[in-house]
Short mmCIF file of C-alpha atoms in Angstrom, two decimals:
data_model
loop_
_atom_site.label_atom_id
_atom_site.label_comp_id
_atom_site.label_asym_id
_atom_site.label_seq_id
_atom_site.Cartn_x
_atom_site.Cartn_y
_atom_site.Cartn_z
CA GLU A 9 0.02 -0.02 0.01
CA ALA A 10 1.23 3.49 -0.82
CA ALA A 11 1.95 5.81 2.13
CA PRO A 12 -0.78 8.40 2.78
CA ALA A 13 -0.07 11.80 1.21
CA GLU A 14 1.24 14.42 3.61
CA GLU A 15 -1.29 17.11 4.51
CA PRO A 16 -0.66 20.59 3.14
CA ALA A 17 1.20 22.99 5.44
CA SER A 18 -1.78 25.36 5.57
CA LYS A 19 -4.03 22.54 6.76
CA ARG A 20 -1.56 21.44 9.41
CA LEU A 21 -1.25 25.06 10.57
CA ALA A 22 -5.00 25.45 10.76
CA ALA A 23 -5.29 22.24 12.81
CA THR A 24 -2.58 23.38 15.19
CA LEU A 25 -4.22 26.80 15.69
CA LYS A 26 -7.57 25.18 16.28
CA LYS A 27 -6.03 22.79 18.79
CA HIS A 28 -4.65 25.76 20.82
CA ALA A 29 -7.81 27.87 20.28
CA VAL A 30 -5.93 30.57 18.34
CA SER A 31 -7.74 32.42 15.54
CA GLN A 32 -6.21 32.85 12.08
CA SER A 33 -6.45 36.64 12.32
CA LEU A 34 -4.61 36.72 15.66
CA TYR A 35 -1.89 34.45 14.31
CA LYS A 36 -1.56 36.63 11.17
CA HIS A 37 -0.73 39.66 13.33
CA ILE A 38 2.16 37.71 14.87
CA VAL A 39 3.45 36.69 11.45
CA GLU A 40 3.37 40.36 10.46
CA ILE A 41 6.00 41.03 13.12
CA LEU A 42 8.40 38.63 11.36
CA GLU A 43 7.58 40.22 7.96
CA HIS A 44 8.03 43.79 9.22
CA PRO A 45 10.65 45.75 7.25
CA LEU A 46 12.51 46.48 10.46
CA ALA A 47 12.70 42.79 11.35
CA ASP A 48 15.89 42.51 9.35
CA THR A 49 17.90 42.83 12.57
CA PHE A 50 17.28 39.04 12.71
CA SER A 51 18.68 37.03 9.87
CA GLN A 52 16.37 35.48 7.32
CA GLU A 53 17.24 32.04 8.63
CA SER A 54 16.32 33.06 12.19
CA ARG A 55 13.05 34.53 11.05
CA GLU A 56 12.15 31.43 9.10
CA MET A 57 12.98 29.33 12.18
CA LEU A 58 10.75 31.51 14.36
CA LEU A 59 7.93 31.31 11.80
CA ALA A 60 8.07 27.55 11.75
CA ALA A 61 8.15 27.36 15.58
CA LEU A 62 5.37 29.90 16.29
CA PRO A 63 2.39 27.50 16.12
CA HIS A 64 4.16 25.17 18.55
CA SER A 65 5.46 27.76 21.01
CA LEU A 66 3.68 31.10 21.25
CA CYS A 67 0.33 29.51 20.40
CA VAL A 68 0.78 26.96 23.20
CA PRO A 69 -0.73 28.09 26.53
CA SER A 70 1.89 29.65 28.78
CA ASP A 71 1.41 27.08 31.59
CA GLU A 72 2.03 24.20 29.12
CA ARG A 73 5.16 25.55 27.45
CA GLN A 74 8.49 23.84 27.81
CA GLU A 75 11.84 25.60 28.08
CA PHE A 76 12.55 25.60 24.33
CA GLN A 77 9.08 27.01 23.66
CA GLU A 78 9.65 29.78 26.16
CA SER A 79 12.92 30.64 24.39
CA ILE A 80 11.02 31.04 21.12
CA VAL A 81 8.52 33.36 22.84
CA LYS A 82 11.41 35.30 24.34
CA MET A 83 13.07 35.71 20.95
CA MET A 84 9.81 36.94 19.46
CA GLY A 85 9.53 39.44 22.28
CA GLN A 86 13.09 40.64 21.68
CA LEU A 87 12.44 41.06 17.95
CA MET A 88 9.21 42.90 18.61
CA GLY A 89 10.92 45.14 21.14
CA GLN A 90 13.69 45.99 18.69
CA ILE A 91 11.19 46.85 15.98
CA LEU A 92 9.20 49.03 18.33
CA ALA A 93 12.31 50.72 19.70
CA THR A 94 13.50 51.54 16.15
CA MET A 95 10.07 52.90 15.20
CA GLN A 96 9.88 54.96 18.39
CA ALA A 97 13.37 56.36 17.84
CA SER A 98 12.40 57.35 14.33
CA LEU A 99 9.21 58.91 15.64
CA ASP A 100 11.13 60.82 18.33
CA ALA A 101 13.49 62.16 15.67
CA GLU A 102 10.53 63.29 13.58
CA ASN A 103 8.99 64.97 16.60
CA GLU A 104 12.19 66.87 17.18
CA ARG A 105 12.34 67.80 13.52
CA VAL A 106 8.75 69.05 13.62
CA ALA A 107 9.54 71.10 16.74
CA GLY A 108 12.46 72.66 14.89
CA SER A 109 10.24 73.26 11.87
CA GLU A 110 7.69 75.07 14.01
CA ALA A 111 10.38 77.39 15.37
CA LYS A 112 11.79 78.00 11.92
CA LYS A 113 8.33 78.73 10.48
CA GLN A 114 7.69 81.33 13.19
CA GLU A 115 11.09 82.90 12.57
CA LEU A 116 10.36 83.13 8.82
CA GLU A 117 7.00 84.76 9.45
CA GLU A 118 8.55 87.37 11.76
CA THR A 119 11.18 88.13 9.11
CA ILE A 120 8.41 88.77 6.58
CA GLN A 121 6.66 91.20 8.94
CA ALA A 122 9.89 93.15 9.48
CA ALA A 123 10.60 93.25 5.74
CA GLU A 124 7.09 94.51 4.98
CA ALA A 125 7.52 97.38 7.46
CA ALA A 126 10.89 98.36 5.94
CA LEU A 127 9.46 98.30 2.45
CA SER A 128 6.54 100.50 3.39
CA LYS A 129 8.87 103.10 4.77
CA ALA A 130 11.11 102.96 1.67
CA GLN A 131 8.10 103.39 -0.59
CA ASP A 132 7.08 106.58 1.20
CA VAL A 133 10.52 108.07 0.69
CA THR A 134 10.60 107.07 -2.95
CA ALA A 135 7.19 108.65 -3.63
CA ALA A 136 8.46 112.00 -2.37
CA HIS A 137 11.23 112.08 -5.02
CA GLN A 138 9.18 110.65 -7.86
CA THR A 139 7.28 113.92 -8.72
CA GLU A 140 10.51 115.74 -9.46
CA LEU A 141 11.71 113.00 -11.70
CA ASN A 142 8.45 112.83 -13.65
CA LEU A 143 8.99 116.29 -15.14
CA ALA A 144 12.48 115.38 -16.31
CA CYS A 145 11.16 112.17 -17.81
CA SER A 146 8.54 114.07 -19.80
CA ALA A 147 11.24 116.28 -21.34
CA THR A 148 13.31 113.22 -22.18
CA GLN A 149 10.36 111.60 -23.90
CA SER A 150 9.87 114.64 -26.08
CA ALA A 151 13.53 114.59 -27.10
CA HIS A 152 13.33 110.91 -27.93
CA ALA A 153 10.24 111.58 -30.08
CA GLU A 154 12.24 114.14 -32.11
CA LEU A 155 15.13 111.75 -32.47
CA THR A 156 12.80 108.96 -33.67
CA LYS A 157 11.32 111.27 -36.28
CA ALA A 158 14.82 112.25 -37.53
CA LYS A 159 15.88 108.60 -37.73
CA ASP A 160 12.75 107.69 -39.70
CA VAL A 161 13.57 110.40 -42.24
CA GLN A 162 17.16 109.19 -42.38
CA LYS A 163 16.10 105.59 -42.85
CA ALA A 164 13.74 106.45 -45.69
CA GLY A 165 16.36 108.65 -47.42
CA ASP A 166 19.22 106.22 -46.93
CA ALA A 167 17.28 103.16 -48.11
CA ALA A 168 18.06 103.73 -51.83
CA GLN A 169 21.71 104.46 -51.09
CA ALA A 170 21.95 101.36 -48.88
CA LEU A 171 20.34 99.21 -51.57
CA ALA A 172 22.76 100.60 -54.16
CA ARG A 173 25.68 99.86 -51.90
CA THR A 174 24.42 96.31 -51.32
CA ASP A 175 23.98 95.69 -55.03
CA LYS A 176 27.41 97.13 -55.78
CA GLU A 177 29.07 94.86 -53.22
CA ALA A 178 27.23 91.82 -54.59
CA LEU A 179 28.13 92.61 -58.19
CA GLU A 180 31.77 93.17 -57.29
CA ALA A 181 31.93 89.88 -55.46
CA ALA A 182 30.27 88.03 -58.36
CA LEU A 183 32.56 89.66 -60.91
CA VAL A 184 35.66 88.21 -59.31
CA GLY A 185 33.90 85.10 -58.01
CA ASP A 186 31.20 83.01 -59.71
CA LEU A 187 31.32 84.91 -63.02
CA GLU A 188 35.11 84.59 -63.17
CA LYS A 189 34.89 80.86 -62.47
CA LEU A 190 32.37 80.29 -65.23
CA LYS A 191 34.31 82.52 -67.62
CA SER A 192 37.61 80.72 -67.03
CA GLY A 193 36.05 77.24 -66.55
CA ASP A 194 37.98 76.84 -63.30
CA VAL A 195 34.96 75.91 -61.19
CA GLY A 196 36.72 73.51 -58.89
CA ASP A 197 34.34 71.15 -57.06
CA ALA A 198 31.32 73.45 -57.65
CA ALA A 199 28.73 72.53 -60.25
CA PRO A 200 28.43 75.08 -63.07
CA ASP A 201 24.66 75.05 -62.77
CA MET A 202 24.92 75.99 -59.08
CA LEU A 203 27.31 78.86 -59.88
CA TYR A 204 24.91 80.13 -62.53
CA GLN A 205 22.02 80.00 -60.05
CA HIS A 206 24.07 82.28 -57.80
CA LEU A 207 24.54 84.73 -60.67
CA GLU A 208 20.99 84.68 -61.98
CA PRO A 209 19.48 87.17 -59.42
CA LEU A 210 22.33 89.61 -60.22
CA LEU A 211 21.80 89.26 -63.99
CA LEU A 212 18.31 90.65 -63.51
CA LYS A 213 19.86 93.88 -62.20
CA LEU A 214 21.88 94.38 -65.46
CA ASP A 215 20.69 96.29 -68.46
CA LEU A 216 20.69 93.42 -71.02
CA ASP A 217 18.69 93.18 -74.16
CA ALA A 218 16.50 90.12 -74.74
CA SER A 219 18.88 88.34 -77.14
CA LEU A 220 21.90 88.75 -74.88
CA ARG A 221 19.90 87.72 -71.78
CA SER A 222 18.67 84.51 -73.52
CA ALA A 223 22.20 83.64 -74.69
CA THR A 224 23.77 84.21 -71.26
CA LYS A 225 23.16 80.81 -69.73
CA PRO A 226 24.33 78.60 -72.61
CA ALA A 227 27.42 80.76 -73.08
CA LEU A 228 28.44 80.72 -69.43
CA LEU A 229 27.71 76.99 -68.90
CA ASN A 230 29.67 76.04 -72.02
CA ALA A 231 33.27 75.22 -71.25
CA PRO A 232 35.81 77.81 -72.51
CA ALA A 233 37.29 75.29 -74.96
CA GLY A 234 33.89 74.65 -76.52
CA ARG A 235 32.79 78.23 -76.86
CA GLY A 236 32.51 79.75 -80.31
CA LEU A 237 32.91 83.38 -81.26
CA PHE A 238 29.31 84.11 -80.34
CA ASP A 239 29.61 82.58 -76.90
CA LYS A 240 32.86 84.43 -76.25
CA LYS A 241 31.22 87.69 -77.27
CA VAL A 242 28.28 86.98 -74.95
CA VAL A 243 30.58 86.31 -72.01
CA GLU A 244 32.52 89.48 -72.78
CA GLU A 245 29.31 91.57 -72.96
CA ILE A 246 28.12 90.13 -69.65
CA GLU A 247 31.42 91.01 -68.00
CA ASN A 248 31.24 94.52 -69.38
CA SER A 249 27.63 94.87 -68.14
CA PHE A 250 28.76 93.91 -64.61
CA THR A 251 31.52 96.56 -64.80
CA ALA A 252 29.16 99.24 -66.15
CA LYS A 253 26.55 98.53 -63.48
CA ILE A 254 29.14 98.74 -60.75
CA GLU A 255 30.31 102.13 -62.02
CA GLN A 256 26.74 103.39 -62.28
CA LEU A 257 25.99 102.34 -58.68
CA SER A 258 29.24 103.93 -57.48
CA LYS A 259 28.27 107.22 -59.10
CA HIS A 260 24.76 107.06 -57.56
CA ILE A 261 26.20 106.43 -54.11
CA ALA A 262 28.62 109.36 -54.42
CA GLU A 263 25.97 111.80 -55.68
CA SER A 264 23.52 110.91 -52.86
CA GLN A 265 26.10 111.28 -50.13
CA PRO A 266 25.54 115.03 -49.36
CA ALA A 267 21.84 114.45 -48.70
CA ALA A 268 22.71 111.46 -46.50
CA ASP A 269 25.20 113.61 -44.58
CA ALA A 270 22.50 116.24 -44.02
CA ARG A 271 20.12 113.63 -42.66
CA MET A 272 22.88 112.32 -40.42
CA LEU A 273 23.45 115.85 -39.10
CA VAL A 274 19.80 116.17 -38.10
CA VAL A 275 19.95 112.80 -36.33
CA THR A 276 23.13 113.84 -34.54
CA GLU A 277 21.54 117.08 -33.31
CA ALA A 278 18.43 115.18 -32.13
CA GLU A 279 20.66 112.74 -30.30
CA GLY A 280 22.37 115.68 -28.59
CA LYS A 281 19.04 117.01 -27.38
CA VAL A 282 18.20 113.54 -26.08
CA ALA A 283 21.53 113.44 -24.24
CA GLU A 284 20.84 116.81 -22.65
CA ALA A 285 17.37 115.77 -21.59
CA GLU A 286 18.67 112.54 -20.17
CA ALA A 287 21.34 114.49 -18.28
CA VAL A 288 18.62 116.60 -16.68
CA GLN A 289 16.66 113.45 -15.92
CA ASN A 290 19.71 111.86 -14.36
CA ALA A 291 20.26 114.93 -12.24
CA ALA A 292 16.71 114.74 -11.00
CA ALA A 293 17.16 111.05 -10.36
CA ASP A 294 20.14 111.60 -8.07
CA GLY A 295 17.89 112.39 -5.16
CA LEU A 296 15.76 109.38 -6.00
CA ALA A 297 18.59 106.93 -6.49
CA SER A 298 19.33 106.30 -2.86
CA ALA A 299 15.64 105.93 -1.99
CA ARG A 300 15.16 103.49 -4.82
CA ALA A 301 18.18 101.50 -3.72
CA VAL A 302 16.77 101.22 -0.25
CA GLN A 303 13.35 100.30 -1.65
CA LYS A 304 14.87 97.75 -4.00
CA HIS A 305 16.78 96.20 -1.15
CA ALA A 306 13.64 96.12 0.96
CA GLN A 307 11.69 94.51 -1.87
CA ALA A 308 14.42 91.92 -2.36
CA SER A 309 14.47 91.19 1.36
CA LEU A 310 10.68 90.78 1.43
CA LYS A 311 10.69 88.63 -1.66
CA ALA A 312 13.47 86.46 -0.29
CA ALA A 313 11.68 86.13 3.02
CA LYS A 314 8.41 85.12 1.32
CA ALA A 315 10.28 82.76 -0.98
CA SER A 316 11.97 81.17 2.03
CA LEU A 317 8.62 80.65 3.70
CA THR A 318 7.06 79.28 0.47
CA GLU A 319 10.01 76.93 -0.02
CA PHE A 320 9.79 75.86 3.58
CA LYS A 321 6.07 75.08 3.60
CA PRO A 322 6.39 71.79 1.65
CA GLU A 323 9.19 70.74 3.99
CA TYR A 324 7.09 71.70 7.00
CA LYS A 325 4.07 69.85 5.58
CA LYS A 326 6.20 66.84 4.73
CA ALA A 327 7.78 66.75 8.21
CA THR A 328 4.33 66.89 9.80
CA GLU A 329 2.92 64.23 7.46
CA VAL A 330 5.90 61.95 8.03
CA ARG A 331 5.59 62.40 11.78
CA ASP A 332 1.88 61.71 11.70
CA GLN A 333 2.35 58.68 9.48
CA GLN A 334 5.05 57.24 11.72
CA GLN A 335 2.87 57.91 14.79
CA VAL A 336 0.03 55.97 13.16
CA GLN A 337 2.43 53.14 12.32
CA VAL A 338 3.74 52.95 15.87
CA GLN A 339 0.24 53.06 17.35
CA THR A 340 -1.03 50.45 14.91
CA PHE A 341 1.95 48.18 15.69
CA MET A 342 1.20 48.47 19.39
CA ASP A 343 -2.58 48.16 19.11
CA VAL A 344 -2.47 45.23 16.69
CA ASN A 345 0.79 43.32 16.64
CA VAL A 346 2.04 43.95 20.21
CA ALA A 347 -1.46 43.41 21.58
CA ALA A 348 -1.73 40.10 19.68
CA PHE A 349 1.67 39.00 21.05
CA ASP A 350 0.64 39.97 24.60
CA VAL A 351 -2.60 38.00 24.27
CA LEU A 352 -0.85 34.85 23.07
CA SER A 353 2.12 35.31 25.44
CA ALA A 354 -0.15 35.47 28.52
CA LYS A 355 -2.65 32.87 27.22
CA ILE A 356 -3.34 30.02 29.71
CA SER A 357 -4.90 26.62 29.21
CA ALA A 358 -8.54 25.80 29.95
CA LYS A 359 -7.39 23.49 32.70
CA LYS A 360 -5.51 26.29 34.48
CA LYS A 361 -8.43 28.68 33.92
CA LYS A 362 -10.70 26.11 35.60
CA ALA A 363 -8.27 25.67 38.47
CA MET A 364 -7.91 29.41 38.91
CA ALA A 365 -11.66 29.85 38.85
CA ALA A 366 -12.05 27.15 41.51
CA ALA A 367 -9.33 28.78 43.60
CA ALA A 368 -10.98 32.15 43.23
CA GLU A 369 -14.32 30.70 44.19
CA ALA A 370 -12.80 29.01 47.26
CA GLU A 371 -11.06 32.22 48.20
CA ALA A 372 -14.31 34.16 47.84
CA ALA A 373 -16.13 31.57 49.97
CA ALA A 374 -13.39 31.76 52.61
CA MET A 375 -13.57 35.55 52.64
CA ALA A 376 -17.36 35.39 52.94
CA ALA A 377 -17.14 32.92 55.80
CA ALA A 378 -14.51 35.08 57.53
CA ALA A 379 -16.71 38.17 57.09
CA GLU A 380 -19.71 36.28 58.47
CA ALA A 381 -17.68 35.05 61.43
CA GLU A 382 -16.48 38.58 62.04
CA VAL A 383 -20.03 39.92 61.97
CA SER A 384 -21.13 37.19 64.37
CA ALA A 385 -18.23 37.89 66.71
CA GLN A 386 -19.05 41.60 66.66
CA ALA A 387 -22.69 40.82 67.47
CA GLU A 388 -21.71 38.55 70.36
CA ALA A 389 -19.29 41.18 71.69
CA ALA A 390 -22.00 43.81 71.49
CA GLU A 391 -24.46 41.57 73.31
CA ALA A 392 -21.92 40.86 76.04
CA ALA A 393 -21.18 44.54 76.41
CA ASN A 394 -24.89 45.30 76.68
CA ALA A 395 -25.33 42.66 79.36
CA ALA A 396 -22.40 44.03 81.28
CA ASN A 397 -23.89 47.52 81.09
CA GLU A 398 -27.21 46.27 82.37
CA ALA A 399 -25.55 44.49 85.28
CA GLU A 400 -23.51 47.57 86.16
CA THR A 401 -26.63 49.75 86.08
CA ARG A 402 -28.48 47.25 88.26
CA ASP A 403 -25.66 47.14 90.80
CA ALA A 404 -25.52 50.94 90.89
CA THR A 405 -29.26 51.34 91.61
CA MET A 406 -29.69 48.55 94.22
CA PRO A 407 -28.15 50.41 97.26
CA ALA A 408 -30.35 53.46 96.69
CA ALA A 409 -33.46 51.26 96.46
CA GLU A 410 -32.59 49.37 99.66
CA GLU A 411 -31.88 52.65 101.48
CA MET A 412 -35.22 54.07 100.35
CA ALA A 413 -36.99 50.90 101.40
CA ALA A 414 -35.39 51.07 104.86
CA THR A 415 -36.38 54.71 105.25
CA GLU A 416 -39.93 53.96 104.22
CA GLU A 417 -39.99 51.03 106.60
CA THR A 418 -38.86 53.22 109.51
CA GLU A 419 -41.44 55.82 108.64
CA ALA A 420 -44.08 53.16 108.39
CA LYS A 421 -43.19 51.78 111.80
CA GLY A 422 -43.35 55.21 113.30
CA SER A 423 -46.73 55.83 111.64
CA ALA A 424 -47.99 52.46 112.76
CA ALA A 425 -46.98 53.13 116.30
CA ALA A 426 -48.75 56.42 116.23
CA ASP A 427 -51.83 55.24 114.39
CA GLY A 428 -51.92 51.71 115.73
CA THR A 429 -51.22 50.18 112.22
CA SER A 430 -49.81 46.61 112.22
CA THR A 431 -46.19 45.89 111.38
CA THR A 432 -47.19 43.45 108.70
CA ASP A 433 -48.73 46.20 106.51
CA GLY A 434 -45.53 48.29 106.80
CA GLU A 435 -43.29 45.46 105.64
CA SER A 436 -45.56 44.83 102.66
CA ALA A 437 -45.26 48.47 101.62
CA ALA A 438 -41.48 48.35 101.98
CA CYS A 439 -41.28 45.22 99.87
CA ALA A 440 -43.47 46.82 97.19
CA ALA A 441 -41.19 49.88 97.14
CA ALA A 442 -38.10 47.71 96.87
CA GLU A 443 -39.59 45.80 93.93
CA SER A 444 -40.55 48.95 92.03
CA ALA A 445 -37.07 50.58 92.31
CA PRO A 446 -35.21 48.23 89.90
CA GLU A 447 -37.93 48.60 87.25
CA ARG A 448 -37.53 52.37 87.16
CA SER A 449 -33.74 52.02 86.76
CA VAL A 450 -34.19 49.83 83.65
CA GLU A 451 -36.58 52.35 82.02
CA GLU A 452 -34.05 55.14 82.64
CA THR A 453 -31.36 53.41 80.43
CA PRO A 454 -33.09 52.55 77.12
CA LYS A 455 -30.03 53.53 74.94
CA ILE A 456 -27.84 50.86 76.50
CA ILE A 457 -30.46 48.20 75.85
CA GLU A 458 -30.75 49.17 72.14
CA ALA A 459 -26.93 49.14 71.50
CA PRO A 460 -26.71 45.53 70.12
CA ALA A 461 -29.16 46.37 67.33
CA ALA A 462 -27.04 49.35 66.19
CA ILE A 463 -23.81 47.32 66.20
CA GLY A 464 -25.46 44.61 64.19
CA SER A 465 -26.33 47.11 61.39
CA VAL A 466 -22.72 48.33 61.09
CA ALA A 467 -21.51 44.75 60.90
CA GLU A 468 -23.91 44.07 58.03
CA LEU A 469 -22.66 47.14 56.09
CA GLY A 470 -19.10 45.94 56.59
CA ALA A 471 -20.08 42.50 55.34
#
């Protein structure tokens, strides 16, 4: 027969927990201690050993554990204590950090208040100098407007001269550059078509007739060795056209120079007026400069103070959040995991619970019996004291009664002798007086007779 299959570990664990009356949820909280990130103070091997031994040690009632099982419980307690100590140390550090953050936040807020006051004062001083400067600024603006007008006129008048100068420079560069390369055939690595494309915009600026313009491209792209008389003539005419255009532009530039100089003179004078206006403005600004410097410094200080507070707020919030989060973690670990460990660590067997209950019941019965005996003893003592009081009262009243009886007897004898009454009647009266005396003494001490009842009530309250 094949050996029976071994039960799954989860099933064996469930059976063991059920045997020791330990719930799965309670056991899970103990396992969480071993899986805690801070449990790495114990090696992985040690934690695996503890995990395997938990159901057979910590889950076993404390009164049934053997020495090796107690050592497992002790190791678990040490691990839990180390985790809790590490968490608490981290929480304490966060609390200190938060306390420091609170002080820093208050300091930053006070710095902002001081900076705001300084800025307000600087702004008042600046405003007093601003009016004087405004007049100078107005004059400067008028001068700048005149200068702008003069420059616009200059720009419009110099545009044609500038264009002529640009065209002249481009034609001169092409004459000794791309045109010369195509004319000589020494194009190097450049493609002739590309060189011609460079020349084409400049050819449009030349005064060429239609036939010459149409023959330009074939003539220039044809290699010098392959050019006929016509092509050579075309190339020559193009070169001459470049030279003529350059001379024409040079003449135009020279003839327009006096007008350009006049426009430049107007601009120069306008610039001088601007400089004078700016000098006046600068003079007016001298009184304002120091005030503005102070105000600028105050603004920078306030901005820096606010920026510092703004930059610090996330840090402050983070410090508080981290502290709160760690506090929750510590509290949860204590309320859940430590509490679960304490429950299982102090757990006792049903047998011991029964024995303890019986012992408690016996102790309660013994205490009740002792209390009852004490009450009884107090009642007996009260009764004895009452009896003693009654006897003492009786002994104290007897001599007075006897003396009274004797006096009455003597008086009776004297009365009998005088009235002829018999002695027998006098003795009867004396006896009756003696008998009535003790009864009056008892009625005069009712509080002593009632004492046992009062003592009995106190004893019952004590019980």
